[in-house]
Amino acid sequence: MDKRTFLKTSSALLAGSFLTPFKPMIPKNLQEIRTNWAGNLEYSASNYYQPRTLNELQELVSRLEKLRILGTRHCFNTVADSTENQISLDRMDHIMKLDEEAETVTISAGVTYGELGPYLDERGYALHNLASLPHISVVGACATATHGSGVENGNLATAVSGIEFIDADGELHHLTREEDGDKFNGAVVALGSLGVVTKLTLNVEPAYQMRQFVYLQLPVSELENNFEEIMSAGYSVSLFTDYQSDSVNQVWVKQKIEGDAAALPDPGQNFFGATLADRHVHPIIEISAENCTRQMGITGPWYNRLPHFRLEFTPSSGKELQAEYFVPQDHAVEAYQQISSMKSDLEPLLMISEIRTIAEDDLWMSTASGRPSVAFHFTCQQNWEELKKVLPVIEEKLRPFDVRPHWGKMFTMSPSRLESVFDHIDDFRNLLAEYDPTGKFQNAFVRQNIIGS
Ligand SMILES: Cc1cc2nc3c(=O)[nH]c(=O)nc-3n(C[C@H](O)[C@H](O)[C@H](O)COP(=O)(O)OP(=O)(O)OC[C@H]3O[C@@H](n4cnc5c(N)ncnc54)[C@H](O)[C@@H]3O)c2cc1C
């Protein structure tokens, strides 16, 4: 199958049936932004807009019948796609405004975590958590419930305390956590379907320093007996494994430094049977650690330690497909065992798997909504033909734990399964109908997976 057929087939399989779009001649300099970051998806939109002002944006939204907003293009599936119109807000002013009294920062839609981190840190402030990479837009990340790790840390959208968006008529709305209760909980993780988010207000906290250590070869028996203790050993803990042996390949422990760094205890050579790494490592051990944030206990600002990957380098491996599944934390070990039982199916495809924890939240469409969660992430070869055979098996094995998929990554779960594991999906549909009665912001992905048509 050639690349074009592959792209079309994989989009159709993910997003359900849709009309074959008219493919315009796209100027060369736009070619790159007409595919997603991983290059596995060529967007189908016939028209691509880059407004420069709020007025231009409102005019566009009122005029167009169907549209989707594009962030930094890091989703692997068709959630950001449109067969009609895509709008990028990247050319609009990137605004970051700290309110020290309220301990919040308000950002405009184009801003990435890579821009926001240093801005806040220079002013003495920080966010509570970050994803594995800083390259992504804050709004796009919150829209899909993007997360980092830490048993006490909610996903990135839990920092949102206010949201400004344009509805289907081009009208501007503001919702806040304080004043809008349930409506706010439905609006934050909205998969780009409620309207065009123009601003988010995020809670901030005093800036902090961190250090991280990596341990190699954690015996699985130790993980099975001490899962909670291991995942609570730092502010944020990630496990990396390929499930091929009776050890977990790597444990990344990120510690928040309170007080004097020099007075902190030594990490110790041994961590539940795993050995302290004596060099910087990449989660995929064969890849150079150059693109990873500094390890070996070297102190650094929060925005340079919470992500695994450095802003100035390509994150992860590049040409890949990602999938991720969330189960309640008290099923973590059983879920691990179920996935391990598939090690021969995973071996040809899996580059690396990451296991993280996420605190419970009350955002309707969040993957951690109503339950403290553990996430099993899979970075795989870019081979959808093979991966689409393996994902349903993982989904079936994790089904007893009411598994939920990551909204921005590959999955094959049926709409009826999604409906049964996202408790507020009906409330969410009603909220969409209130702000977007004609489905202007809905694409094939949303119609299939959320609306059910
Ligand atoms: C290398 C790599 C590492 C990753 N690591 C993690 C990780 O650690 N944790 C994790 O949870 N995920 C991770 N992801 C997934 C990714 O971060 C999320 O899927 C995120 O949504 C990407 O944001 P984006 O702006 O690039 O998204 P896009 O693909 O551009 O958009 C995502 C969604 O946001 C909507 N959207 C964007 N802007 C707006 C707006 N202004 N108004 C309304 N809707 C909008 C889009 O319509 C779409 O539905 C990773 C992805 C990659 C490629």
Short mmCIF file of C-alpha atoms and ligand atoms in Angstrom, two decimals:
data_model
loop_
_atom_site.label_atom_id
_atom_site.label_comp_id
_atom_site.label_asym_id
_atom_site.label_seq_id
_atom_site.Cartn_x
_atom_site.Cartn_y
_atom_site.Cartn_z
CA MET A 1 0.00 0.00 0.00
CA ASP A 2 1.48 3.40 -0.92
CA LYS A 3 1.71 6.22 1.63
CA ARG A 4 -1.29 8.13 0.35
CA THR A 5 -3.56 5.09 0.47
CA PHE A 6 -2.20 4.25 3.90
CA LEU A 7 -2.96 7.75 5.21
CA LYS A 8 -6.45 7.78 3.78
CA THR A 9 -7.23 4.30 5.04
CA SER A 10 -5.93 4.97 8.53
CA SER A 11 -7.83 8.26 8.79
CA ALA A 12 -11.02 6.61 7.63
CA LEU A 13 -10.64 3.74 10.06
CA LEU A 14 -10.04 6.09 12.94
CA ALA A 15 -12.65 8.62 12.13
CA GLY A 16 -15.34 6.53 10.55
CA SER A 17 -16.69 7.14 7.09
CA PHE A 18 -16.35 10.60 5.58
CA LEU A 19 -16.53 12.24 2.22
CA THR A 20 -13.39 12.10 0.15
CA PRO A 21 -12.16 15.69 0.39
CA PHE A 22 -11.18 17.93 -2.45
CA LYS A 23 -7.37 18.16 -2.31
CA PRO A 24 -6.24 21.61 -3.36
CA MET A 25 -2.74 22.35 -4.61
CA ILE A 26 -0.97 23.32 -1.42
CA PRO A 27 1.99 25.69 -1.73
CA LYS A 28 5.26 24.01 -0.74
CA ASN A 29 5.82 26.09 2.40
CA LEU A 30 2.44 24.97 3.71
CA GLN A 31 3.14 21.31 3.02
CA GLU A 32 4.69 20.66 6.41
CA ILE A 33 1.80 22.14 8.38
CA ARG A 34 -0.70 20.11 6.36
CA THR A 35 0.49 16.95 8.10
CA ASN A 36 0.60 16.19 11.81
CA TRP A 37 3.85 16.19 13.79
CA ALA A 38 4.50 12.46 13.38
CA GLY A 39 3.76 12.60 9.65
CA ASN A 40 1.31 9.69 9.81
CA LEU A 41 -1.67 11.89 8.96
CA GLU A 42 -2.19 14.26 6.06
CA TYR A 43 -4.96 16.66 7.03
CA SER A 44 -8.00 16.58 4.76
CA ALA A 45 -9.11 20.22 5.01
CA SER A 46 -9.57 21.99 1.70
CA ASN A 47 -8.89 25.36 3.30
CA TYR A 48 -6.37 26.49 5.86
CA TYR A 49 -6.66 29.89 7.56
CA GLN A 50 -4.27 31.86 9.76
CA PRO A 51 -6.12 34.93 11.11
CA ARG A 52 -4.06 37.62 12.82
CA THR A 53 -6.67 39.30 14.99
CA LEU A 54 -9.63 38.36 17.16
CA ASN A 55 -11.96 40.22 14.80
CA GLU A 56 -10.68 38.29 11.79
CA LEU A 57 -11.12 35.06 13.72
CA GLN A 58 -14.68 35.90 14.83
CA GLU A 59 -15.59 36.86 11.28
CA LEU A 60 -14.21 33.56 9.96
CA VAL A 61 -16.03 31.50 12.58
CA SER A 62 -19.37 33.22 11.82
CA ARG A 63 -18.91 32.77 8.08
CA LEU A 64 -17.68 29.15 7.83
CA GLU A 65 -20.14 26.30 8.11
CA LYS A 66 -17.66 23.71 9.36
CA LEU A 67 -14.24 24.16 10.93
CA ARG A 68 -11.62 22.74 13.27
CA ILE A 69 -8.85 24.55 15.10
CA LEU A 70 -5.31 23.28 14.80
CA GLY A 71 -2.82 23.61 17.67
CA THR A 72 0.77 22.42 17.34
CA ARG A 73 -0.32 19.26 15.39
CA HIS A 74 0.93 16.70 17.93
CA CYS A 75 -2.15 14.45 17.95
CA PHE A 76 -1.69 11.15 16.17
CA ASN A 77 -5.33 10.57 15.24
CA THR A 78 -7.86 12.68 13.33
CA VAL A 79 -9.18 14.65 16.34
CA ALA A 80 -7.87 17.95 14.88
CA ASP A 81 -8.77 17.19 11.27
CA SER A 82 -11.53 18.64 9.10
CA THR A 83 -12.63 17.84 5.59
CA GLU A 84 -13.58 21.52 5.16
CA ASN A 85 -11.66 24.20 7.06
CA GLN A 86 -8.80 24.28 9.54
CA ILE A 87 -7.80 27.42 11.39
CA SER A 88 -4.46 27.97 13.12
CA LEU A 89 -4.22 30.76 15.71
CA ASP A 90 -0.44 30.71 15.61
CA ARG A 91 -0.18 34.08 13.82
CA MET A 92 -2.26 35.86 16.44
CA ASP A 93 -0.35 37.59 19.27
CA HIS A 94 1.12 35.17 21.76
CA ILE A 95 0.00 36.75 25.03
CA MET A 96 1.12 35.66 28.52
CA LYS A 97 -0.12 37.76 31.42
CA LEU A 98 0.77 36.93 35.02
CA ASP A 99 -1.58 38.03 37.81
CA GLU A 100 0.51 37.73 40.97
CA GLU A 101 -2.35 38.58 43.28
CA ALA A 102 -4.66 35.90 41.88
CA GLU A 103 -1.71 33.52 41.30
CA THR A 104 -2.80 32.88 37.73
CA VAL A 105 -1.44 33.37 34.26
CA THR A 106 -3.65 34.06 31.25
CA ILE A 107 -2.36 32.89 27.89
CA SER A 108 -3.62 33.21 24.34
CA ALA A 109 -4.20 30.19 22.13
CA GLY A 110 -0.92 30.03 20.21
CA VAL A 111 1.27 29.82 23.33
CA THR A 112 3.25 26.61 23.91
CA TYR A 113 4.52 25.22 27.19
CA GLY A 114 8.01 25.87 25.80
CA GLU A 115 7.24 29.61 25.79
CA LEU A 116 5.24 29.65 29.02
CA GLY A 117 7.76 27.77 31.22
CA PRO A 118 10.64 30.30 31.04
CA TYR A 119 8.19 33.26 31.15
CA LEU A 120 6.75 32.05 34.46
CA ASP A 121 10.06 30.94 35.94
CA GLU A 122 11.71 34.33 35.29
CA ARG A 123 8.89 35.91 37.30
CA GLY A 124 9.16 33.39 40.17
CA TYR A 125 6.25 31.14 39.21
CA ALA A 126 5.61 27.62 37.92
CA LEU A 127 2.92 25.21 36.73
CA HIS A 128 2.12 22.09 38.73
CA ASN A 129 3.09 19.68 35.97
CA LEU A 130 4.10 19.25 32.32
CA ALA A 131 3.86 16.53 29.67
CA SER A 132 6.88 14.62 28.36
CA LEU A 133 7.58 17.42 25.87
CA PRO A 134 7.27 21.25 26.00
CA HIS A 135 6.66 21.69 22.27
CA ILE A 136 2.85 21.48 22.44
CA SER A 137 0.31 24.30 22.64
CA VAL A 138 -1.27 24.82 26.05
CA VAL A 139 -4.78 24.99 24.59
CA GLY A 140 -4.35 21.91 22.36
CA ALA A 141 -2.90 19.94 25.28
CA CYS A 142 -5.70 20.86 27.68
CA ALA A 143 -8.32 20.08 24.99
CA THR A 144 -7.25 16.40 24.98
CA ALA A 145 -6.50 15.99 28.73
CA THR A 146 -2.75 15.78 28.18
CA HIS A 147 -0.93 14.70 31.33
CA GLY A 148 2.43 14.17 32.99
CA SER A 149 2.98 11.94 36.03
CA GLY A 150 2.66 12.08 39.82
CA VAL A 151 0.17 10.46 42.17
CA GLU A 152 -0.82 13.89 43.48
CA ASN A 153 -0.75 15.66 40.12
CA GLY A 154 -3.84 16.16 38.01
CA ASN A 155 -3.50 16.36 34.24
CA LEU A 156 -2.50 19.68 32.66
CA ALA A 157 -6.12 20.80 32.19
CA THR A 158 -6.66 20.72 35.96
CA ALA A 159 -4.58 23.93 36.20
CA VAL A 160 -7.22 25.78 34.13
CA SER A 161 -9.35 28.18 36.18
CA GLY A 162 -10.84 30.21 33.34
CA ILE A 163 -11.58 29.75 29.66
CA GLU A 164 -12.50 32.21 26.89
CA PHE A 165 -13.93 30.85 23.65
CA ILE A 166 -15.85 31.83 20.54
CA ASP A 167 -19.10 29.94 19.94
CA ALA A 168 -20.60 28.93 16.59
CA ASP A 169 -22.12 32.43 16.09
CA GLY A 170 -18.77 34.12 16.62
CA GLU A 171 -19.75 35.32 20.12
CA LEU A 172 -17.13 35.44 22.88
CA HIS A 173 -17.84 33.56 26.16
CA HIS A 174 -15.99 33.37 29.48
CA LEU A 175 -16.37 30.53 31.97
CA THR A 176 -14.57 30.17 35.30
CA ARG A 177 -14.14 27.27 37.69
CA GLU A 178 -15.39 29.48 40.51
CA GLU A 179 -18.59 30.68 38.89
CA ASP A 180 -19.63 28.16 36.27
CA GLY A 181 -19.41 24.80 38.06
CA ASP A 182 -20.49 21.93 35.86
CA LYS A 183 -20.48 23.92 32.64
CA PHE A 184 -16.84 24.77 33.26
CA ASN A 185 -16.01 21.11 33.96
CA GLY A 186 -17.47 20.23 30.59
CA ALA A 187 -15.76 23.03 28.68
CA VAL A 188 -12.08 22.54 29.54
CA VAL A 189 -11.42 19.14 27.94
CA ALA A 190 -13.63 19.69 24.89
CA LEU A 191 -11.61 18.08 22.07
CA GLY A 192 -11.91 21.27 20.01
CA SER A 193 -15.68 20.82 19.73
CA LEU A 194 -17.20 23.49 21.94
CA GLY A 195 -15.78 26.46 20.10
CA VAL A 196 -12.51 28.26 19.42
CA VAL A 197 -10.58 28.70 22.65
CA THR A 198 -8.92 32.11 22.53
CA LYS A 199 -7.57 32.30 26.11
CA LEU A 200 -6.98 30.09 29.11
CA THR A 201 -6.28 31.21 32.68
CA LEU A 202 -4.09 28.76 34.59
CA ASN A 203 -3.29 28.49 38.30
CA VAL A 204 0.38 29.02 39.10
CA GLU A 205 2.51 28.35 42.16
CA PRO A 206 5.91 29.58 43.38
CA ALA A 207 8.76 28.49 41.06
CA TYR A 208 10.65 25.40 42.16
CA GLN A 209 13.83 23.54 41.32
CA MET A 210 13.94 19.85 40.54
CA ARG A 211 16.39 17.02 40.01
CA GLN A 212 15.88 13.63 38.41
CA PHE A 213 17.49 10.23 38.75
CA VAL A 214 17.09 7.20 36.52
CA TYR A 215 17.26 3.63 37.82
CA LEU A 216 17.76 0.66 35.52
CA GLN A 217 16.16 -2.80 35.57
CA LEU A 218 13.49 -2.72 38.26
CA PRO A 219 12.39 -6.33 38.99
CA VAL A 220 8.73 -6.77 38.00
CA SER A 221 8.14 -8.66 41.27
CA GLU A 222 9.10 -5.47 43.17
CA LEU A 223 6.72 -3.44 41.03
CA GLU A 224 3.91 -5.90 41.68
CA ASN A 225 4.43 -5.73 45.43
CA ASN A 226 5.20 -2.02 45.79
CA PHE A 227 3.44 -0.20 42.96
CA GLU A 228 2.14 2.69 45.08
CA GLU A 229 5.37 3.18 46.95
CA ILE A 230 7.41 3.18 43.75
CA MET A 231 5.11 5.64 41.98
CA SER A 232 5.15 7.89 45.06
CA ALA A 233 8.96 7.92 45.35
CA GLY A 234 9.16 11.35 43.72
CA TYR A 235 7.01 14.32 42.74
CA SER A 236 6.68 12.67 39.32
CA VAL A 237 7.67 9.09 38.53
CA SER A 238 7.67 7.36 35.13
CA LEU A 239 8.38 3.73 34.33
CA PHE A 240 9.69 2.81 30.88
CA THR A 241 9.51 -0.77 29.72
CA ASP A 242 9.18 -3.04 26.69
CA TYR A 243 7.62 -5.93 28.67
CA GLN A 244 10.22 -8.32 27.24
CA SER A 245 11.89 -9.43 30.48
CA ASP A 246 11.13 -9.77 34.18
CA SER A 247 12.47 -6.24 34.75
CA VAL A 248 11.06 -2.81 33.99
CA ASN A 249 13.75 -1.14 31.86
CA GLN A 250 13.92 2.28 33.56
CA VAL A 251 12.43 4.24 36.46
CA TRP A 252 12.61 8.05 36.18
CA VAL A 253 12.21 9.77 39.56
CA LYS A 254 11.73 13.53 39.43
CA GLN A 255 12.14 15.21 42.81
CA LYS A 256 10.97 18.67 43.80
CA ILE A 257 13.68 20.43 45.78
CA GLU A 258 12.38 22.17 48.88
CA GLY A 259 15.12 24.08 50.75
CA ASP A 260 18.84 23.53 50.23
CA ALA A 261 19.67 21.11 47.37
CA ALA A 262 23.05 20.32 48.93
CA ALA A 263 21.33 19.07 52.08
CA LEU A 264 19.24 16.50 50.19
CA PRO A 265 20.02 12.85 50.88
CA ASP A 266 21.95 10.82 48.30
CA PRO A 267 19.62 8.92 45.99
CA GLY A 268 21.18 5.55 46.89
CA GLN A 269 22.51 3.03 44.37
CA ASN A 270 19.59 0.67 44.79
CA PHE A 271 15.86 1.39 44.29
CA PHE A 272 13.65 -1.64 44.90
CA GLY A 273 16.31 -3.79 43.25
CA ALA A 274 16.94 -1.34 40.35
CA THR A 275 20.38 0.23 39.93
CA LEU A 276 21.13 3.95 39.72
CA ALA A 277 22.17 4.88 36.16
CA ASP A 278 25.69 6.28 35.94
CA ARG A 279 24.98 8.24 32.74
CA HIS A 280 22.19 10.19 31.05
CA VAL A 281 19.82 7.86 29.21
CA HIS A 282 17.01 8.09 26.66
CA PRO A 283 13.83 6.10 27.44
CA ILE A 284 14.75 4.02 24.37
CA ILE A 285 18.19 3.10 25.62
CA GLU A 286 19.72 2.76 22.14
CA ILE A 287 18.96 6.43 21.31
CA SER A 288 21.36 9.18 22.41
CA ALA A 289 20.26 11.01 25.57
CA GLU A 290 21.16 14.34 23.97
CA ASN A 291 17.49 15.27 23.45
CA CYS A 292 16.53 14.38 27.04
CA THR A 293 16.31 16.69 30.04
CA ARG A 294 19.30 16.43 32.40
CA GLN A 295 19.33 13.54 34.85
CA MET A 296 22.05 12.35 37.30
CA GLY A 297 20.60 14.58 40.06
CA ILE A 298 21.59 17.81 38.30
CA THR A 299 19.40 20.57 39.68
CA GLY A 300 17.36 22.61 37.22
CA PRO A 301 14.18 24.66 36.92
CA TRP A 302 10.84 22.81 36.91
CA TYR A 303 10.22 23.47 33.20
CA ASN A 304 13.51 21.78 32.31
CA ARG A 305 13.02 18.69 34.46
CA LEU A 306 9.30 17.78 34.36
CA PRO A 307 9.39 17.03 30.61
CA HIS A 308 11.61 14.16 29.48
CA PHE A 309 12.51 15.94 26.25
CA ARG A 310 14.29 19.26 25.68
CA LEU A 311 12.60 22.01 23.69
CA GLU A 312 15.48 22.51 21.27
CA PHE A 313 15.48 18.86 20.13
CA THR A 314 13.05 16.40 18.53
CA PRO A 315 11.10 14.73 21.33
CA SER A 316 10.60 10.98 21.57
CA SER A 317 11.86 9.13 18.48
CA GLY A 318 10.16 11.09 15.65
CA LYS A 319 8.67 8.66 13.16
CA GLU A 320 6.29 6.78 15.41
CA LEU A 321 2.69 6.11 16.40
CA GLN A 322 1.49 6.50 19.97
CA ALA A 323 -1.42 4.94 21.87
CA GLU A 324 -2.25 5.28 25.56
CA TYR A 325 -4.78 3.71 27.91
CA PHE A 326 -5.98 4.74 31.37
CA VAL A 327 -7.27 2.45 34.12
CA PRO A 328 -8.08 3.18 37.77
CA GLN A 329 -4.91 3.15 39.88
CA ASP A 330 -6.04 0.25 42.05
CA HIS A 331 -5.96 -1.99 38.94
CA ALA A 332 -2.46 -0.94 37.95
CA VAL A 333 -0.70 -4.23 38.67
CA GLU A 334 -3.39 -6.39 37.07
CA ALA A 335 -3.33 -4.15 34.01
CA TYR A 336 0.47 -4.41 33.86
CA GLN A 337 0.19 -8.21 33.97
CA GLN A 338 -2.42 -8.25 31.21
CA ILE A 339 -0.22 -6.15 28.95
CA SER A 340 2.87 -8.25 29.76
CA SER A 341 0.98 -11.33 28.65
CA MET A 342 1.05 -9.81 25.13
CA LYS A 343 4.80 -9.40 24.99
CA SER A 344 5.27 -11.41 21.80
CA ASP A 345 2.56 -9.38 20.00
CA LEU A 346 4.14 -6.17 21.20
CA GLU A 347 7.75 -7.05 20.47
CA PRO A 348 7.82 -6.29 16.70
CA LEU A 349 5.99 -2.95 17.10
CA LEU A 350 6.76 -1.46 20.47
CA MET A 351 9.66 0.97 20.79
CA ILE A 352 8.92 1.73 24.43
CA SER A 353 6.01 1.89 26.86
CA GLU A 354 5.68 4.47 29.63
CA ILE A 355 3.62 4.04 32.80
CA ARG A 356 2.51 7.14 34.71
CA THR A 357 -0.01 8.11 37.39
CA ILE A 358 -2.56 10.93 37.25
CA ALA A 359 -4.64 12.27 40.14
CA GLU A 360 -8.42 12.17 39.87
CA ASP A 361 -10.21 15.24 38.50
CA ASP A 362 -13.74 16.45 37.84
CA LEU A 363 -13.43 17.47 34.17
CA TRP A 364 -16.14 15.61 32.27
CA MET A 365 -14.15 14.30 29.29
CA SER A 366 -10.84 13.91 31.11
CA THR A 367 -9.28 10.45 31.06
CA ALA A 368 -8.82 10.76 34.84
CA SER A 369 -12.35 12.03 35.46
CA GLY A 370 -13.66 10.64 38.75
CA ARG A 371 -10.81 8.20 39.31
CA PRO A 372 -7.10 8.30 40.24
CA SER A 373 -5.56 6.76 37.15
CA VAL A 374 -2.58 4.92 35.81
CA ALA A 375 -1.68 5.43 32.16
CA PHE A 376 -0.05 2.82 29.94
CA HIS A 377 1.51 4.58 26.98
CA PHE A 378 2.94 2.87 23.88
CA THR A 379 5.42 4.45 21.46
CA CYS A 380 5.26 2.18 18.41
CA GLN A 381 6.70 1.79 14.95
CA GLN A 382 4.78 3.82 12.39
CA ASN A 383 2.96 0.79 11.03
CA TRP A 384 -0.78 1.27 11.39
CA GLU A 385 -1.60 -1.90 9.45
CA GLU A 386 0.04 -3.97 12.21
CA LEU A 387 -0.77 -1.71 15.16
CA LYS A 388 -4.47 -1.76 14.43
CA LYS A 389 -4.40 -5.52 14.99
CA VAL A 390 -2.69 -5.20 18.38
CA LEU A 391 -4.62 -2.27 19.91
CA PRO A 392 -7.98 -4.11 20.04
CA VAL A 393 -6.27 -6.91 21.96
CA ILE A 394 -4.87 -4.47 24.53
CA GLU A 395 -8.29 -2.78 24.74
CA GLU A 396 -9.99 -6.15 25.33
CA LYS A 397 -7.46 -7.16 28.01
CA LEU A 398 -7.99 -3.87 29.84
CA ARG A 399 -11.77 -3.84 29.34
CA PRO A 400 -12.49 -5.34 32.81
CA PHE A 401 -10.90 -2.18 34.26
CA ASP A 402 -13.11 0.19 32.24
CA VAL A 403 -10.16 1.34 30.20
CA ARG A 404 -10.27 4.80 28.59
CA PRO A 405 -8.12 5.84 25.60
CA HIS A 406 -6.06 9.03 25.20
CA TRP A 407 -8.08 11.41 23.00
CA GLY A 408 -5.02 12.49 21.00
CA LYS A 409 -3.51 9.08 20.28
CA MET A 410 -4.44 5.97 18.28
CA PHE A 411 -7.23 3.72 19.55
CA THR A 412 -9.87 1.39 18.12
CA MET A 413 -12.46 1.32 20.94
CA SER A 414 -16.05 1.43 19.74
CA PRO A 415 -18.28 4.45 20.39
CA SER A 416 -20.48 2.30 22.63
CA ARG A 417 -17.48 1.38 24.81
CA LEU A 418 -16.49 5.04 25.00
CA GLU A 419 -20.01 5.90 26.05
CA SER A 420 -19.88 3.36 28.85
CA VAL A 421 -16.53 4.51 30.29
CA PHE A 422 -16.90 8.29 30.05
CA ASP A 423 -19.63 8.94 32.61
CA HIS A 424 -20.43 12.48 31.45
CA ILE A 425 -20.53 11.95 27.69
CA ASP A 426 -24.27 12.74 27.60
CA ASP A 427 -23.84 15.96 29.58
CA PHE A 428 -21.01 16.86 27.22
CA ARG A 429 -23.25 16.36 24.16
CA ASN A 430 -25.82 18.70 25.71
CA LEU A 431 -23.15 21.31 26.35
CA LEU A 432 -21.98 21.11 22.73
CA ALA A 433 -25.57 21.55 21.55
CA GLU A 434 -25.90 24.71 23.66
CA TYR A 435 -22.89 26.50 22.13
CA ASP A 436 -22.83 24.82 18.73
CA PRO A 437 -26.36 23.71 17.78
CA THR A 438 -25.52 22.97 14.13
CA GLY A 439 -22.32 21.02 14.83
CA LYS A 440 -20.07 23.61 13.16
CA PHE A 441 -17.06 22.47 15.25
CA GLN A 442 -17.69 18.75 14.84
CA ASN A 443 -15.58 16.58 12.56
CA ALA A 444 -15.82 12.88 11.69
CA PHE A 445 -13.79 11.92 14.79
CA VAL A 446 -16.17 13.76 17.12
CA ARG A 447 -19.30 12.64 15.31
CA GLN A 448 -18.23 9.02 15.51
CA ASN A 449 -16.72 8.90 18.99
CA ILE A 450 -18.74 11.48 20.92
CA ILE A 451 -21.99 12.29 19.16
CA GLY A 452 -22.58 8.71 18.04
CA SER A 453 -23.50 9.31 14.41
C1 LIG B 1 6.27 13.26 20.91
C2 LIG B 1 4.97 13.38 21.63
C3 LIG B 1 4.93 13.26 23.00
C4 LIG B 1 3.70 13.36 23.68
N1 LIG B 1 3.70 13.27 25.04
C5 LIG B 1 2.52 13.33 25.71
C6 LIG B 1 2.49 13.24 27.13
O1 LIG B 1 3.52 13.20 27.80
N2 LIG B 1 1.27 13.22 27.73
C7 LIG B 1 0.11 13.29 27.03
O2 LIG B 1 -0.96 13.21 27.63
N3 LIG B 1 0.11 13.45 25.68
C8 LIG B 1 1.29 13.47 25.02
N4 LIG B 1 1.30 13.63 23.66
C9 LIG B 1 0.02 13.88 22.97
C10 LIG B 1 -0.23 15.38 22.74
O3 LIG B 1 0.44 16.18 23.59
C11 LIG B 1 -1.68 15.76 22.84
O4 LIG B 1 -2.42 14.95 22.05
C12 LIG B 1 -1.99 17.28 22.59
O5 LIG B 1 -3.37 17.42 22.37
C13 LIG B 1 -1.25 17.93 21.48
O6 LIG B 1 -1.54 19.32 21.44
P1 LIG B 1 -1.45 20.10 20.04
O7 LIG B 1 -1.76 21.53 20.21
O8 LIG B 1 -0.14 19.77 19.38
O9 LIG B 1 -2.61 19.35 19.33
P2 LIG B 1 -3.43 19.40 17.91
O10 LIG B 1 -3.24 18.05 17.36
O11 LIG B 1 -2.97 20.54 17.08
O12 LIG B 1 -4.84 19.66 18.51
C14 LIG B 1 -5.36 18.89 19.58
C15 LIG B 1 -6.83 19.20 19.83
O13 LIG B 1 -6.93 20.50 20.38
C16 LIG B 1 -7.87 21.26 19.63
N5 LIG B 1 -7.44 22.65 19.68
C17 LIG B 1 -6.20 23.16 19.52
N6 LIG B 1 -6.24 24.49 19.65
C18 LIG B 1 -7.52 24.83 19.90
C19 LIG B 1 -8.20 26.07 20.13
N7 LIG B 1 -7.57 27.25 20.15
N8 LIG B 1 -9.54 26.04 20.34
C20 LIG B 1 -10.22 24.86 20.33
N9 LIG B 1 -9.62 23.68 20.13
C21 LIG B 1 -8.29 23.68 19.92
C22 LIG B 1 -7.79 20.65 18.23
O14 LIG B 1 -8.96 20.93 17.49
C23 LIG B 1 -7.67 19.19 18.57
O15 LIG B 1 -8.92 18.65 18.84
C24 LIG B 1 2.50 13.57 22.95
C25 LIG B 1 2.55 13.71 21.57
C26 LIG B 1 3.77 13.64 20.91
C27 LIG B 1 3.81 13.83 19.44
#
